[in-house]
């Protein structure tokens, strides 16, 4: 009985990483959605602020999706997962949605509706993936001897979440700067935005890659 309980505790580790990655991605996307609209009309089909928003949304969404991949690999790979603990993934996703949506509701009239309408489906997609992951954990109960270190996954998940939230906060600042900038300043703002994305993206990718390696080699 003790061994089974220990296996269950170990098995939830990858799901915690998945939940935290989704949580951080949703919160980060929510921060992007609180960006203000461009202050003036532009002849460009998509103002610089909105094109930057799409770039940041895509990167942050990727963090959440790769986090889901870790959970799926753990489930189909035979790592013990207690189905009763699986809902933690959805709980974290919904918590992230609440944190993301409340500022959007509070500051709705001051936000760029174009970015908001793009951010909502991104967040909704991550919540759907969280639900699918929980369903898989409940239906697929492969047995195996894999027991990756449980302590590593929450740490990796927190790193991924922190990177996503930081991208959202710093991305919002870049979007706000681009919304107020003159055409001559847009190139410099984009360059600074890229310098923001690269290190944070690298941190998140490394953390999630380590999670995949731990799951893939625990057999």
mmCIF file of C-alpha atoms in Angstrom:
data_model
loop_
_atom_site.group_PDB
_atom_site.id
_atom_site.type_symbol
_atom_site.label_atom_id
_atom_site.label_comp_id
_atom_site.label_asym_id
_atom_site.label_seq_id
_atom_site.Cartn_x
_atom_site.Cartn_y
_atom_site.Cartn_z
ATOM 1 C CA UNK A 1 0.000 0.000 0.000
ATOM 2 C CA UNK A 2 2.810 2.424 0.899
ATOM 3 C CA UNK A 3 4.523 1.683 -2.408
ATOM 4 C CA UNK A 4 1.345 2.393 -4.342
ATOM 5 C CA UNK A 5 0.824 5.671 -2.506
ATOM 6 C CA UNK A 6 4.407 6.664 -3.231
ATOM 7 C CA UNK A 7 3.937 5.819 -6.927
ATOM 8 C CA UNK A 8 0.830 8.003 -7.014
ATOM 9 C CA UNK A 9 2.699 10.924 -5.501
ATOM 10 C CA UNK A 10 5.492 10.491 -8.001
ATOM 11 C CA UNK A 11 3.090 10.145 -10.902
ATOM 12 C CA UNK A 12 1.376 13.484 -10.362
ATOM 13 C CA UNK A 13 4.658 15.327 -10.898
ATOM 14 C CA UNK A 14 4.366 15.602 -14.701
ATOM 15 C CA UNK A 15 0.738 16.726 -14.336
ATOM 16 C CA UNK A 16 1.806 19.456 -11.917
ATOM 17 C CA UNK A 17 4.325 20.642 -14.509
ATOM 18 C CA UNK A 18 1.596 20.627 -17.164
ATOM 19 C CA UNK A 19 -0.796 22.545 -14.929
ATOM 20 C CA UNK A 20 1.769 25.166 -13.979
ATOM 21 C CA UNK A 21 2.840 25.628 -17.607
ATOM 22 C CA UNK A 22 -0.790 26.158 -18.639
ATOM 23 C CA UNK A 23 -1.399 28.454 -15.662
ATOM 24 C CA UNK A 24 1.591 30.641 -16.490
ATOM 25 C CA UNK A 25 0.717 30.772 -20.178
ATOM 26 C CA UNK A 26 -2.865 31.861 -19.501
ATOM 27 C CA UNK A 27 -1.764 34.548 -17.040
ATOM 28 C CA UNK A 28 0.884 35.765 -19.498
ATOM 29 C CA UNK A 29 -1.657 35.950 -22.316
ATOM 30 C CA UNK A 30 -3.983 37.859 -20.010
ATOM 31 C CA UNK A 31 -1.292 40.451 -19.391
ATOM 32 C CA UNK A 32 -0.917 40.942 -23.126
ATOM 33 C CA UNK A 33 -4.665 41.419 -23.448
ATOM 34 C CA UNK A 34 -4.548 44.399 -21.089
ATOM 35 C CA UNK A 35 -2.513 46.404 -23.599
ATOM 36 C CA UNK A 36 -4.021 49.728 -24.724
ATOM 37 C CA UNK A 37 -5.201 50.330 -28.305
ATOM 38 C CA UNK A 38 -3.137 52.348 -30.808
ATOM 39 C CA UNK A 39 -3.600 56.061 -30.230
ATOM 40 C CA UNK A 40 -3.999 56.941 -33.873
ATOM 41 C CA UNK A 41 -5.028 55.495 -37.204
ATOM 42 C CA UNK A 42 -2.414 53.822 -39.302
ATOM 43 C CA UNK A 43 -2.126 52.950 -42.960
ATOM 44 C CA UNK A 44 -0.614 49.584 -42.098
ATOM 45 C CA UNK A 45 -3.101 46.665 -42.178
ATOM 46 C CA UNK A 46 -1.916 45.605 -38.700
ATOM 47 C CA UNK A 47 -0.387 48.270 -36.425
ATOM 48 C CA UNK A 48 3.002 47.456 -34.929
ATOM 49 C CA UNK A 49 1.481 47.001 -31.473
ATOM 50 C CA UNK A 50 -0.901 44.341 -32.758
ATOM 51 C CA UNK A 51 1.714 42.454 -34.755
ATOM 52 C CA UNK A 52 3.872 42.340 -31.618
ATOM 53 C CA UNK A 53 0.898 41.021 -29.670
ATOM 54 C CA UNK A 54 0.487 38.104 -32.074
ATOM 55 C CA UNK A 55 4.183 37.250 -31.770
ATOM 56 C CA UNK A 56 4.085 37.252 -27.968
ATOM 57 C CA UNK A 57 0.799 35.320 -27.908
ATOM 58 C CA UNK A 58 2.286 32.601 -30.099
ATOM 59 C CA UNK A 59 5.409 32.200 -27.975
ATOM 60 C CA UNK A 60 3.502 32.085 -24.696
ATOM 61 C CA UNK A 61 0.893 29.689 -26.072
ATOM 62 C CA UNK A 62 3.729 27.408 -27.089
ATOM 63 C CA UNK A 63 4.872 27.126 -23.475
ATOM 64 C CA UNK A 64 1.454 25.883 -22.395
ATOM 65 C CA UNK A 65 1.185 23.424 -25.273
ATOM 66 C CA UNK A 66 4.606 21.895 -24.585
ATOM 67 C CA UNK A 67 3.604 21.605 -20.938
ATOM 68 C CA UNK A 68 0.612 19.538 -22.041
ATOM 69 C CA UNK A 69 2.951 17.349 -24.105
ATOM 70 C CA UNK A 70 4.880 16.488 -20.929
ATOM 71 C CA UNK A 71 1.673 15.298 -19.258
ATOM 72 C CA UNK A 72 0.582 13.258 -22.281
ATOM 73 C CA UNK A 73 3.989 11.583 -22.574
ATOM 74 C CA UNK A 74 3.825 10.652 -18.895
ATOM 75 C CA UNK A 75 0.342 9.159 -19.230
ATOM 76 C CA UNK A 76 0.935 7.106 -22.378
ATOM 77 C CA UNK A 77 4.433 6.185 -21.260
ATOM 78 C CA UNK A 78 3.222 4.159 -18.318
ATOM 79 C CA UNK A 79 4.129 6.487 -15.447
ATOM 80 C CA UNK A 80 1.757 5.948 -12.541
ATOM 81 C CA UNK A 81 -0.873 8.699 -12.326
ATOM 82 C CA UNK A 82 -3.593 8.737 -9.682
ATOM 83 C CA UNK A 83 -6.773 9.822 -11.579
ATOM 84 C CA UNK A 84 -8.116 11.530 -8.451
ATOM 85 C CA UNK A 85 -5.196 13.985 -8.541
ATOM 86 C CA UNK A 86 -5.467 14.766 -12.267
ATOM 87 C CA UNK A 87 -8.021 17.618 -11.843
ATOM 88 C CA UNK A 88 -5.186 19.751 -10.448
ATOM 89 C CA UNK A 89 -4.357 20.548 -14.088
ATOM 90 C CA UNK A 90 -7.815 22.014 -14.780
ATOM 91 C CA UNK A 91 -7.851 23.802 -11.423
ATOM 92 C CA UNK A 92 -4.579 25.547 -12.240
ATOM 93 C CA UNK A 93 -5.821 26.408 -15.741
ATOM 94 C CA UNK A 94 -9.043 27.937 -14.390
ATOM 95 C CA UNK A 95 -7.123 29.810 -11.699
ATOM 96 C CA UNK A 96 -4.918 31.273 -14.408
ATOM 97 C CA UNK A 97 -8.014 32.266 -16.391
ATOM 98 C CA UNK A 98 -9.502 34.082 -13.395
ATOM 99 C CA UNK A 99 -6.266 35.979 -12.783
ATOM 100 C CA UNK A 100 -6.100 36.866 -16.484
ATOM 101 C CA UNK A 101 -9.725 37.851 -17.036
ATOM 102 C CA UNK A 102 -10.377 39.979 -13.959
ATOM 103 C CA UNK A 103 -8.088 42.860 -15.092
ATOM 104 C CA UNK A 104 -9.635 42.614 -18.551
ATOM 105 C CA UNK A 105 -13.088 43.079 -17.058
ATOM 106 C CA UNK A 106 -11.927 45.906 -14.812
ATOM 107 C CA UNK A 107 -10.138 47.846 -17.558
ATOM 108 C CA UNK A 108 -12.272 46.755 -20.499
ATOM 109 C CA UNK A 109 -12.911 50.208 -21.934
ATOM 110 C CA UNK A 110 -9.189 51.036 -22.004
ATOM 111 C CA UNK A 111 -8.041 47.873 -23.788
ATOM 112 C CA UNK A 112 -7.389 47.168 -27.434
ATOM 113 C CA UNK A 113 -10.412 45.039 -28.432
ATOM 114 C CA UNK A 114 -8.461 43.566 -31.349
ATOM 115 C CA UNK A 115 -5.896 42.019 -28.993
ATOM 116 C CA UNK A 116 -8.566 40.898 -26.522
ATOM 117 C CA UNK A 117 -10.467 39.029 -29.223
ATOM 118 C CA UNK A 118 -7.267 37.182 -30.143
ATOM 119 C CA UNK A 119 -6.214 36.461 -26.555
ATOM 120 C CA UNK A 120 -9.505 34.881 -25.432
ATOM 121 C CA UNK A 121 -9.347 31.954 -27.918
ATOM 122 C CA UNK A 122 -5.694 31.362 -26.993
ATOM 123 C CA UNK A 123 -6.651 31.056 -23.323
ATOM 124 C CA UNK A 124 -9.717 28.965 -24.113
ATOM 125 C CA UNK A 125 -7.624 26.544 -26.146
ATOM 126 C CA UNK A 126 -5.280 25.964 -23.219
ATOM 127 C CA UNK A 127 -8.211 25.269 -20.901
ATOM 128 C CA UNK A 128 -9.560 22.726 -23.398
ATOM 129 C CA UNK A 129 -6.145 21.046 -23.520
ATOM 130 C CA UNK A 130 -6.120 20.881 -19.727
ATOM 131 C CA UNK A 131 -9.505 19.163 -19.749
ATOM 132 C CA UNK A 132 -8.354 16.702 -22.417
ATOM 133 C CA UNK A 133 -5.261 15.900 -20.354
ATOM 134 C CA UNK A 134 -7.380 15.107 -17.297
ATOM 135 C CA UNK A 135 -9.660 12.879 -19.375
ATOM 136 C CA UNK A 136 -6.655 10.997 -20.732
ATOM 137 C CA UNK A 137 -5.244 10.562 -17.221
ATOM 138 C CA UNK A 138 -8.582 9.076 -16.131
ATOM 139 C CA UNK A 139 -9.048 6.769 -19.118
ATOM 140 C CA UNK A 140 -5.495 5.636 -19.887
ATOM 141 C CA UNK A 141 -4.006 3.898 -16.890
ATOM 142 C CA UNK A 142 -0.930 2.175 -18.218
ATOM 143 C CA UNK A 143 1.274 0.468 -15.669
ATOM 144 C CA UNK A 144 5.005 0.743 -15.728
ATOM 145 C CA UNK A 145 8.087 0.952 -13.552
ATOM 146 C CA UNK A 146 8.971 4.516 -14.421
ATOM 147 C CA UNK A 147 9.354 6.759 -11.388
ATOM 148 C CA UNK A 148 10.922 10.092 -12.383
ATOM 149 C CA UNK A 149 11.945 12.370 -9.506
ATOM 150 C CA UNK A 150 8.749 13.977 -8.213
ATOM 151 C CA UNK A 151 10.470 17.079 -6.808
ATOM 152 C CA UNK A 152 11.831 18.166 -10.200
ATOM 153 C CA UNK A 153 8.505 18.699 -11.964
ATOM 154 C CA UNK A 154 7.026 21.441 -9.741
ATOM 155 C CA UNK A 155 10.294 23.351 -10.010
ATOM 156 C CA UNK A 156 10.339 23.028 -13.799
ATOM 157 C CA UNK A 157 6.676 23.994 -13.949
ATOM 158 C CA UNK A 158 7.266 27.106 -11.863
ATOM 159 C CA UNK A 159 10.173 28.096 -14.119
ATOM 160 C CA UNK A 160 7.985 27.713 -17.200
ATOM 161 C CA UNK A 161 5.137 29.652 -15.570
ATOM 162 C CA UNK A 162 7.466 32.453 -14.484
ATOM 163 C CA UNK A 163 8.895 32.745 -17.998
ATOM 164 C CA UNK A 164 5.406 32.925 -19.536
ATOM 165 C CA UNK A 165 4.162 35.523 -17.072
ATOM 166 C CA UNK A 166 7.327 37.579 -17.528
ATOM 167 C CA UNK A 167 6.864 37.440 -21.294
ATOM 168 C CA UNK A 168 3.308 38.665 -20.837
ATOM 169 C CA UNK A 169 4.315 41.573 -18.602
ATOM 170 C CA UNK A 170 7.275 42.665 -20.709
ATOM 171 C CA UNK A 171 5.358 42.005 -23.916
ATOM 172 C CA UNK A 172 2.581 44.301 -22.756
ATOM 173 C CA UNK A 173 5.135 47.065 -22.214
ATOM 174 C CA UNK A 174 6.473 46.566 -25.742
ATOM 175 C CA UNK A 175 2.959 46.627 -27.176
ATOM 176 C CA UNK A 176 2.096 49.777 -25.251
ATOM 177 C CA UNK A 177 5.282 51.465 -26.465
ATOM 178 C CA UNK A 178 4.546 50.476 -30.056
ATOM 179 C CA UNK A 179 0.965 51.730 -29.782
ATOM 180 C CA UNK A 180 2.232 55.206 -28.891
ATOM 181 C CA UNK A 181 5.311 55.296 -31.112
ATOM 182 C CA UNK A 182 5.973 57.131 -34.317
ATOM 183 C CA UNK A 183 6.800 55.091 -37.398
ATOM 184 C CA UNK A 184 10.490 55.941 -37.072
ATOM 185 C CA UNK A 185 10.643 54.348 -33.607
ATOM 186 C CA UNK A 186 8.892 51.068 -34.429
ATOM 187 C CA UNK A 187 12.040 49.228 -35.584
ATOM 188 C CA UNK A 188 13.835 49.982 -32.311
ATOM 189 C CA UNK A 189 10.835 48.819 -30.289
ATOM 190 C CA UNK A 190 10.680 45.557 -32.232
ATOM 191 C CA UNK A 191 14.395 44.991 -31.654
ATOM 192 C CA UNK A 192 13.936 45.475 -27.916
ATOM 193 C CA UNK A 193 10.958 43.118 -27.981
ATOM 194 C CA UNK A 194 13.065 40.400 -29.598
ATOM 195 C CA UNK A 195 15.764 40.888 -26.978
ATOM 196 C CA UNK A 196 13.024 40.307 -24.398
ATOM 197 C CA UNK A 197 11.624 37.186 -26.042
ATOM 198 C CA UNK A 198 14.844 35.256 -26.656
ATOM 199 C CA UNK A 199 16.159 34.785 -23.089
ATOM 200 C CA UNK A 200 12.741 34.107 -21.556
ATOM 201 C CA UNK A 201 11.836 31.721 -24.361
ATOM 202 C CA UNK A 202 15.142 29.919 -23.853
ATOM 203 C CA UNK A 203 14.502 29.503 -20.129
ATOM 204 C CA UNK A 204 11.016 28.084 -20.703
ATOM 205 C CA UNK A 205 12.143 25.726 -23.458
ATOM 206 C CA UNK A 206 15.014 24.365 -21.378
ATOM 207 C CA UNK A 207 12.734 23.745 -18.381
ATOM 208 C CA UNK A 208 10.107 21.979 -20.469
ATOM 209 C CA UNK A 209 12.727 19.996 -22.385
ATOM 210 C CA UNK A 210 14.153 18.722 -19.104
ATOM 211 C CA UNK A 211 10.619 17.643 -18.128
ATOM 212 C CA UNK A 212 10.254 15.713 -21.384
ATOM 213 C CA UNK A 213 13.640 14.065 -20.879
ATOM 214 C CA UNK A 214 12.770 13.005 -17.325
ATOM 215 C CA UNK A 215 9.505 11.474 -18.501
ATOM 216 C CA UNK A 216 11.027 9.800 -21.543
ATOM 217 C CA UNK A 217 13.922 8.204 -19.650
ATOM 218 C CA UNK A 218 12.000 7.018 -16.567
ATOM 219 C CA UNK A 219 11.453 3.460 -17.814
#
